[in-house]
Structure formats: C-alpha cells, structure tokens
Amino acid sequence: MNREELLQQINIWDAEKHHQEIINAIEALSQEEWDYELIGLLARAYNNLAMFGRKTTKEQHEMLEKAVALLESVREEGQEDDRWHFRMGYALYYLDRTAEALTCFRRVRELDPEDQKAVQFIVLCENKLDMKGSSDSDESSFYITLNLNARLQPMHRGDLEDALDELLDKSDIGFVDGGGTLMSPSGEVKSCDIQLDLNDDSEETIAELESIIDALGVPKGSKLLWTRADDETIERPVGRLEGMALYLNGTDLPEEVYKSCDINYAIEQLESRMDGIGRLYSWWEGSENTALYFYGGSYEKMSAAIQDFIAEYPLCQKCVVERIA
C-alpha cells in the first residue's frame, strides 16, 4: 500500500485498538521511509500497547521506553507539536517520571488550550507530586543524572541500573530513580541516562558515587550532571572503559552464509578472544546490519584480539569495526 493508504489503515487499526498491527506495519518499512509523522504514530502505538492487555511491569516499561526513545529522535521537530508533547508526557507519566511528564502536559496546554486530556493528566501529575512531596517532607533528596556514553538497549541498561542500585544501597547514599535511552532515527542507541536520587549533594557523597561508578565500570565520555541551588549546571566526567562496535553485514553476503552461520557462535568466539580484555554489553539489529557493542579497558587490544576470527568466519565478511568510546 502507498503512504496515504498506510496512514488510513493506521487510523483504522488505532480505532480498533490493534496497536501491534501498527507497529508491525511501520517497522516493516525501511527506516529511510520513517519520517516525523510515522515515528510519532509508532511511538503512540507503543504507548497504547504498553497499557493495553495483561503485561508485566517490565514489559510495559520496555514499550514505554521505546516510545520515549522514538520521540527523542525527533525532539527538535516536535517542539511546537502538541501531539509530540502529549505522547512524551504519557510515556513519562507511566514510567513514574512525573515531574518531566507534567512539563510535557503543561506544554500541550500552551499549544492547545482546548485539550482536556492534557488537563486531566496535569491534575494527575500534580496530585502524584503532592503526595510524594508530603511523604518525603522530612527527607532531603538530591537528583543527579548519570549520562552514559554507552549503546545499551533498555533491557541492558536495566541490568546496569540494578547493579548500580545495589551498590548505592550498600553505601547508603541513595538509589536509582529511573532511566531512559536516546536513539537515533535509525533506531540505533546513541546514549543512556540513569536518574539517581542521592541523600545530599556533599562532596563526600559525590566522591562516593564516583568511586561506585568507577568500580562498576562505565565507558569514557560518560558524565554526571546536576544543578546547584543557584541553578548552576555542573558536569563531571566519569568512565574508564573504551568501546568497540562490530557491525555485521546483514544484506550483502551470500544467502548460504546467513543460513549456515550462527551469530551466537560468533559472539561466543569473539568474547573468548577478548577474555580479560572486554566483553559484550549490548547489541542492535538494524535493517542492514547487526551491531555488537563491546566495552573493555582498551579498544586497541579488543580490536586486535578478534582480527583472526573476523578474517576467517564467513558471517564477518564485510564487517566494520568502529571505536565508540
């Protein structure tokens, strides 16, 4: 079907609550065909699917985070579009990022004063924040963002969040309060954020957090971001790991190669050669290639360790190795 027919069909599916059909249809297109409107409709479908039917909290969060990532990829284009702000606010609200959601819904009201759904969500957000403020009135909190120069899918970022939260709890300095993933229009991850709620902003607490992050291991180019009481934004670099992406060609090799080779075997062999040097942290499957993301102490050592394998294994023909941290 052509674009006009697709948009008409999407409207029908949306009315019938066939949200998975919308996702399937848009994701079946090449990503070069995705534009601002289709990305927005795809994000809306993920939002709706997350809250429709029986799903675990983890499944809901993965879908909502996917919606956020899609919308982030067209943030600049969406600044004057009330639909963009509503869809972002909706996802953030159900991810318990209430203050950010409230900002989005207030922007919807500025752009479309007649939007009553936005009014309803504004009330919900304000009530939720009032309740949280009441329960936390005797406690001081300090919010800080760990911006990761890491290409981690939401589920892999979640693993890092769990490990970090455990270390923060042991040190008794705070906890993980959420996170998000920024994706490019192609769908490949660009970076991640982890939101932290610390007990205070003393230099001792920040130093303890830096020590925890260093022990956990995050890529170079990552940073801690926070705002002082005088509204000054502070940025402090963290991270000691280097990153390597291996892009496997998914379209230009003989069909027999794809049939006979096993990517899981390739990953096993690559990691065995990087034993003690680096390991696989995440991956991404695009329309034309599959990316494997490795992090370790040295990009040069990781790259050198795999050269014999990628030169011999058929699935690695025409692959690209790239430094990413």
CSV table of C-alpha atoms in Angstrom, one decimal:
chain,number,residue,atom,x,y,z
A,1,MET,CA,0.0,0.0,0.0
A,2,ASN,CA,1.1,3.6,-0.6
A,3,ARG,CA,1.7,6.1,2.2
A,4,GLU,CA,-1.8,7.6,2.1
A,5,GLU,CA,-3.3,4.1,2.3
A,6,LEU,CA,-1.0,3.2,5.2
A,7,LEU,CA,-2.0,6.3,7.2
A,8,GLN,CA,-5.7,5.5,6.6
A,9,GLN,CA,-5.1,1.9,7.7
A,10,ILE,CA,-3.2,3.1,10.8
A,11,ASN,CA,-6.2,5.2,11.8
A,12,ILE,CA,-8.5,2.2,11.5
A,13,TRP,CA,-6.2,-0.1,13.5
A,14,ASP,CA,-5.9,2.6,16.2
A,15,ALA,CA,-9.6,2.9,16.5
A,16,GLU,CA,-9.9,-0.9,16.8
A,17,LYS,CA,-7.0,-0.9,19.3
A,18,HIS,CA,-4.9,-3.1,17.0
A,19,HIS,CA,-1.7,-1.4,18.2
A,20,GLN,CA,0.6,-4.3,17.4
A,21,GLU,CA,-0.6,-4.2,13.7
A,22,ILE,CA,0.5,-0.5,13.6
A,23,ILE,CA,3.9,-1.4,15.0
A,24,ASN,CA,4.4,-4.3,12.6
A,25,ALA,CA,3.4,-2.2,9.6
A,26,ILE,CA,5.7,0.7,10.3
A,27,GLU,CA,8.6,-1.4,11.4
A,28,ALA,CA,8.3,-3.4,8.2
A,29,LEU,CA,9.3,-0.3,6.3
A,30,SER,CA,12.9,0.6,5.7
A,31,GLN,CA,14.0,3.1,8.3
A,32,GLU,CA,14.8,5.5,5.4
A,33,GLU,CA,11.0,5.7,4.9
A,34,TRP,CA,10.4,6.7,8.5
A,35,ASP,CA,9.6,10.4,8.8
A,36,TYR,CA,8.4,12.6,11.7
A,37,GLU,CA,4.7,11.6,11.3
A,38,LEU,CA,5.4,7.8,11.2
A,39,ILE,CA,7.8,7.9,14.1
A,40,GLY,CA,5.1,9.7,16.1
A,41,LEU,CA,2.5,7.2,15.2
A,42,LEU,CA,4.9,4.3,16.1
A,43,ALA,CA,5.6,5.9,19.5
A,44,ARG,CA,1.8,6.3,20.1
A,45,ALA,CA,1.3,2.6,19.2
A,46,TYR,CA,4.0,1.6,21.7
A,47,ASN,CA,2.4,3.8,24.4
A,48,ASN,CA,-1.0,2.3,23.8
A,49,LEU,CA,0.2,-1.3,23.6
A,50,ALA,CA,2.1,-0.9,26.9
A,51,MET,CA,-1.2,-0.1,28.7
A,52,PHE,CA,-3.4,-2.5,26.7
A,53,GLY,CA,-4.0,-6.0,27.9
A,54,ARG,CA,-2.1,-8.0,30.5
A,55,LYS,CA,1.6,-7.3,30.7
A,56,THR,CA,4.3,-7.4,33.3
A,57,THR,CA,5.7,-4.1,34.6
A,58,LYS,CA,9.0,-4.9,32.8
A,59,GLU,CA,7.2,-5.4,29.5
A,60,GLN,CA,5.2,-2.2,30.0
A,61,HIS,CA,8.4,-0.2,30.8
A,62,GLU,CA,10.3,-1.6,27.8
A,63,MET,CA,7.5,-0.4,25.4
A,64,LEU,CA,7.2,3.0,27.1
A,65,GLU,CA,10.9,3.4,26.9
A,66,LYS,CA,10.8,2.5,23.2
A,67,ALA,CA,8.2,5.3,22.8
A,68,VAL,CA,10.4,7.8,24.6
A,69,ALA,CA,13.4,6.8,22.5
A,70,LEU,CA,11.5,7.3,19.3
A,71,LEU,CA,10.2,10.6,20.3
A,72,GLU,CA,13.6,11.8,21.5
A,73,SER,CA,14.9,11.0,18.0
A,74,VAL,CA,12.6,13.8,16.6
A,75,ARG,CA,12.6,16.1,19.6
A,76,GLU,CA,13.6,19.2,17.7
A,77,GLU,CA,10.8,18.7,15.1
A,78,GLY,CA,8.3,18.2,17.9
A,79,GLN,CA,8.8,21.3,20.0
A,80,GLU,CA,5.8,23.1,18.5
A,81,ASP,CA,3.6,20.0,18.1
A,82,ASP,CA,1.1,19.3,21.0
A,83,ARG,CA,0.9,15.7,19.9
A,84,TRP,CA,4.6,15.2,20.4
A,85,HIS,CA,4.4,16.6,23.9
A,86,PHE,CA,1.3,14.6,24.8
A,87,ARG,CA,2.8,11.3,23.7
A,88,MET,CA,6.1,12.0,25.5
A,89,GLY,CA,4.2,13.1,28.7
A,90,TYR,CA,2.1,9.9,28.5
A,91,ALA,CA,5.1,7.6,28.4
A,92,LEU,CA,6.9,9.5,31.1
A,93,TYR,CA,3.9,9.5,33.4
A,94,TYR,CA,3.6,5.7,33.3
A,95,LEU,CA,7.4,5.4,33.7
A,96,ASP,CA,6.9,7.3,37.0
A,97,ARG,CA,8.9,10.3,35.7
A,98,THR,CA,6.1,12.5,36.9
A,99,ALA,CA,7.8,15.9,37.0
A,100,GLU,CA,9.0,15.5,33.4
A,101,ALA,CA,5.5,14.4,32.3
A,102,LEU,CA,3.9,17.4,34.0
A,103,THR,CA,6.2,19.7,32.0
A,104,CYS,CA,5.1,18.0,28.8
A,105,PHE,CA,1.4,18.2,29.5
A,106,ARG,CA,1.7,21.9,30.5
A,107,ARG,CA,3.3,22.5,27.1
A,108,VAL,CA,0.4,20.7,25.5
A,109,ARG,CA,-2.0,23.2,27.2
A,110,GLU,CA,0.1,26.1,25.9
A,111,LEU,CA,-0.1,24.8,22.3
A,112,ASP,CA,-3.7,23.6,22.5
A,113,PRO,CA,-5.7,25.2,25.4
A,114,GLU,CA,-8.7,23.0,24.5
A,115,ASP,CA,-7.0,19.7,25.1
A,116,GLN,CA,-9.0,18.3,28.1
A,117,LYS,CA,-7.0,15.1,28.3
A,118,ALA,CA,-3.9,17.1,29.0
A,119,VAL,CA,-5.8,18.9,31.8
A,120,GLN,CA,-6.7,15.5,33.3
A,121,PHE,CA,-3.0,14.4,33.2
A,122,ILE,CA,-1.9,17.7,34.7
A,123,VAL,CA,-4.2,17.1,37.7
A,124,LEU,CA,-2.9,13.5,38.0
A,125,CYS,CA,0.7,14.6,37.9
A,126,GLU,CA,0.2,17.4,40.4
A,127,ASN,CA,-1.7,15.1,42.8
A,128,LYS,CA,1.0,12.5,42.4
A,129,LEU,CA,3.8,15.0,43.1
A,130,ASP,CA,1.9,16.5,46.1
A,131,MET,CA,1.6,13.0,47.6
A,132,LYS,CA,5.3,12.3,47.0
A,133,GLY,CA,6.2,15.7,48.5
A,134,SER,CA,4.1,15.0,51.5
A,135,SER,CA,5.7,11.6,52.1
A,136,ASP,CA,9.2,13.0,51.6
A,137,SER,CA,8.7,16.2,53.5
A,138,ASP,CA,11.1,15.2,56.3
A,139,GLU,CA,13.7,13.9,53.9
A,140,SER,CA,16.2,15.7,51.7
A,141,SER,CA,16.8,14.5,48.2
A,142,PHE,CA,19.4,15.4,45.6
A,143,TYR,CA,18.8,14.4,42.0
A,144,ILE,CA,21.7,13.7,39.7
A,145,THR,CA,21.9,12.2,36.2
A,146,LEU,CA,24.4,9.7,35.0
A,147,ASN,CA,24.7,10.2,31.3
A,148,LEU,CA,26.2,7.1,29.8
A,149,ASN,CA,28.2,7.2,26.6
A,150,ALA,CA,27.0,3.6,26.1
A,151,ARG,CA,24.9,2.0,23.4
A,152,LEU,CA,22.7,-0.1,25.7
A,153,GLN,CA,19.3,-1.4,24.8
A,154,PRO,CA,16.7,-0.6,27.6
A,155,MET,CA,16.9,-4.2,29.0
A,156,HIS,CA,20.7,-4.0,29.2
A,157,ARG,CA,20.6,-0.5,30.7
A,158,GLY,CA,18.2,-2.0,33.2
A,159,ASP,CA,20.8,-4.6,34.2
A,160,LEU,CA,23.3,-1.8,34.9
A,161,GLU,CA,20.6,0.1,36.9
A,162,ASP,CA,20.1,-2.9,39.1
A,163,ALA,CA,23.8,-3.3,39.8
A,164,LEU,CA,24.2,0.4,40.5
A,165,ASP,CA,21.1,0.5,42.7
A,166,GLU,CA,22.5,-2.4,44.8
A,167,LEU,CA,25.9,-0.6,45.2
A,168,LEU,CA,24.2,2.6,46.2
A,169,ASP,CA,22.0,0.8,48.7
A,170,LYS,CA,25.1,-0.9,50.3
A,171,SER,CA,26.8,2.5,50.6
A,172,ASP,CA,23.6,4.1,51.9
A,173,ILE,CA,23.9,7.2,49.8
A,174,GLY,CA,20.8,6.9,47.6
A,175,PHE,CA,19.0,4.9,44.9
A,176,VAL,CA,18.3,4.6,41.2
A,177,ASP,CA,15.1,6.6,40.3
A,178,GLY,CA,14.7,5.7,36.7
A,179,GLY,CA,16.3,6.0,33.3
A,180,GLY,CA,16.0,6.5,29.6
A,181,THR,CA,17.6,5.6,26.3
A,182,LEU,CA,18.2,8.1,23.4
A,183,MET,CA,18.0,6.6,20.0
A,184,SER,CA,18.9,7.9,16.5
A,185,PRO,CA,16.2,7.9,13.8
A,186,SER,CA,17.5,4.6,12.5
A,187,GLY,CA,16.7,3.0,15.9
A,188,GLU,CA,20.3,2.6,17.0
A,189,VAL,CA,21.0,3.6,20.6
A,190,LYS,CA,23.1,6.8,21.0
A,191,SER,CA,23.4,7.1,24.7
A,192,CYS,CA,21.6,6.4,28.0
A,193,ASP,CA,20.6,8.3,31.2
A,194,ILE,CA,20.2,6.9,34.7
A,195,GLN,CA,18.4,9.1,37.2
A,196,LEU,CA,19.8,9.0,40.7
A,197,ASP,CA,18.3,10.2,44.0
A,198,LEU,CA,21.0,10.8,46.5
A,199,ASN,CA,20.8,11.7,50.2
A,200,ASP,CA,22.6,15.0,49.7
A,201,ASP,CA,25.0,16.9,47.4
A,202,SER,CA,28.0,17.0,49.6
A,203,GLU,CA,31.4,16.5,48.1
A,204,GLU,CA,31.8,13.3,50.1
A,205,THR,CA,28.6,11.8,48.6
A,206,ILE,CA,29.6,12.8,45.1
A,207,ALA,CA,33.0,11.3,45.6
A,208,GLU,CA,31.5,8.0,46.9
A,209,LEU,CA,29.2,7.9,43.9
A,210,GLU,CA,32.2,8.4,41.5
A,211,SER,CA,34.0,5.6,43.3
A,212,ILE,CA,31.0,3.3,42.8
A,213,ILE,CA,30.7,4.2,39.2
A,214,ASP,CA,34.4,3.5,38.7
A,215,ALA,CA,34.2,0.1,40.4
A,216,LEU,CA,31.1,-0.8,38.3
A,217,GLY,CA,32.8,0.3,35.0
A,218,VAL,CA,31.2,2.7,32.5
A,219,PRO,CA,32.5,4.0,29.2
A,220,LYS,CA,34.7,7.0,28.7
A,221,GLY,CA,32.7,10.1,27.6
A,222,SER,CA,30.1,9.5,30.3
A,223,LYS,CA,29.3,12.2,32.8
A,224,LEU,CA,27.4,13.2,35.9
A,225,LEU,CA,25.1,16.1,35.6
A,226,TRP,CA,23.3,18.1,38.3
A,227,THR,CA,22.1,21.6,39.2
A,228,ARG,CA,23.2,23.5,42.2
A,229,ALA,CA,20.8,25.6,44.3
A,230,ASP,CA,21.9,28.7,42.4
A,231,ASP,CA,20.8,27.0,39.2
A,232,GLU,CA,24.4,26.4,38.0
A,233,THR,CA,24.7,23.2,36.0
A,234,ILE,CA,27.6,21.0,37.0
A,235,GLU,CA,29.1,18.5,34.6
A,236,ARG,CA,31.7,16.0,35.8
A,237,PRO,CA,33.3,13.4,33.5
A,238,VAL,CA,33.3,9.7,34.6
A,239,GLY,CA,34.2,6.4,32.9
A,240,ARG,CA,37.3,4.4,32.2
A,241,LEU,CA,36.1,1.8,29.7
A,242,GLU,CA,36.7,2.0,25.9
A,243,GLY,CA,34.1,0.8,23.5
A,244,MET,CA,34.1,-1.1,20.2
A,245,ALA,CA,31.2,-1.7,17.8
A,246,LEU,CA,31.3,-4.6,15.4
A,247,TYR,CA,28.8,-4.1,12.6
A,248,LEU,CA,27.9,-7.4,10.8
A,249,ASN,CA,26.6,-7.0,7.2
A,250,GLY,CA,23.1,-8.2,7.1
A,251,THR,CA,22.2,-7.8,3.4
A,252,ASP,CA,25.2,-8.2,1.1
A,253,LEU,CA,26.5,-11.7,1.9
A,254,PRO,CA,25.5,-14.9,0.1
A,255,GLU,CA,22.3,-16.4,1.4
A,256,GLU,CA,24.1,-19.6,2.3
A,257,VAL,CA,26.3,-17.6,4.8
A,258,TYR,CA,23.2,-16.4,6.7
A,259,LYS,CA,21.8,-19.9,6.7
A,260,SER,CA,24.9,-21.8,7.8
A,261,CYS,CA,26.4,-19.3,10.2
A,262,ASP,CA,25.3,-18.7,13.8
A,263,ILE,CA,25.6,-15.3,15.4
A,264,ASN,CA,25.6,-16.8,18.9
A,265,TYR,CA,28.6,-18.9,17.9
A,266,ALA,CA,30.3,-15.7,16.6
A,267,ILE,CA,29.6,-13.9,19.9
A,268,GLU,CA,31.0,-16.8,21.9
A,269,GLN,CA,34.2,-16.9,19.9
A,270,LEU,CA,34.6,-13.1,20.0
A,271,GLU,CA,34.2,-13.0,23.8
A,272,SER,CA,36.5,-15.9,24.3
A,273,ARG,CA,39.2,-14.0,22.4
A,274,MET,CA,38.6,-10.9,24.5
A,275,ASP,CA,38.7,-12.8,27.8
A,276,GLY,CA,40.1,-10.4,30.4
A,277,ILE,CA,40.1,-7.6,27.9
A,278,GLY,CA,36.5,-6.8,27.2
A,279,ARG,CA,33.0,-8.3,26.8
A,280,LEU,CA,29.7,-7.9,25.1
A,281,TYR,CA,27.4,-5.4,26.8
A,282,SER,CA,24.6,-5.0,24.2
A,283,TRP,CA,23.5,-5.4,20.6
A,284,TRP,CA,21.2,-3.9,18.0
A,285,GLU,CA,19.6,-5.4,14.9
A,286,GLY,CA,19.1,-2.8,12.1
A,287,SER,CA,17.6,-3.1,8.7
A,288,GLU,CA,21.0,-3.6,7.0
A,289,ASN,CA,23.4,-4.8,9.8
A,290,THR,CA,23.6,-6.1,13.3
A,291,ALA,CA,25.7,-4.2,15.8
A,292,LEU,CA,27.6,-5.9,18.7
A,293,TYR,CA,28.8,-3.5,21.4
A,294,PHE,CA,31.8,-4.5,23.4
A,295,TYR,CA,33.4,-2.5,26.3
A,296,GLY,CA,36.7,-3.0,28.0
A,297,GLY,CA,40.0,-1.5,29.1
A,298,SER,CA,41.4,-0.9,25.6
A,299,TYR,CA,39.8,-0.6,22.2
A,300,GLU,CA,43.1,-1.4,20.5
A,301,LYS,CA,43.5,-4.7,22.5
A,302,MET,CA,39.9,-5.7,21.8
A,303,SER,CA,40.2,-5.0,18.1
A,304,ALA,CA,43.5,-6.8,17.8
A,305,ALA,CA,42.2,-9.9,19.7
A,306,ILE,CA,39.3,-10.5,17.2
A,307,GLN,CA,41.1,-9.9,13.9
A,308,ASP,CA,41.9,-13.6,13.2
A,309,PHE,CA,38.3,-14.6,13.8
A,310,ILE,CA,36.6,-11.9,11.7
A,311,ALA,CA,39.1,-12.6,8.9
A,312,GLU,CA,38.0,-16.3,8.8
A,313,TYR,CA,34.4,-16.6,9.9
A,314,PRO,CA,32.1,-16.1,6.9
A,315,LEU,CA,29.4,-14.1,8.8
A,316,CYS,CA,32.1,-11.5,9.5
A,317,GLN,CA,32.7,-10.8,5.8
A,318,LYS,CA,32.4,-7.0,5.0
A,319,CYS,CA,32.0,-6.2,8.7
A,320,VAL,CA,33.0,-2.9,10.1
A,321,VAL,CA,34.8,-2.3,13.4
A,322,GLU,CA,34.4,1.1,15.0
A,323,ARG,CA,35.5,2.8,18.1
A,324,ILE,CA,32.6,4.1,20.1
A,325,ALA,CA,34.2,5.2,23.4
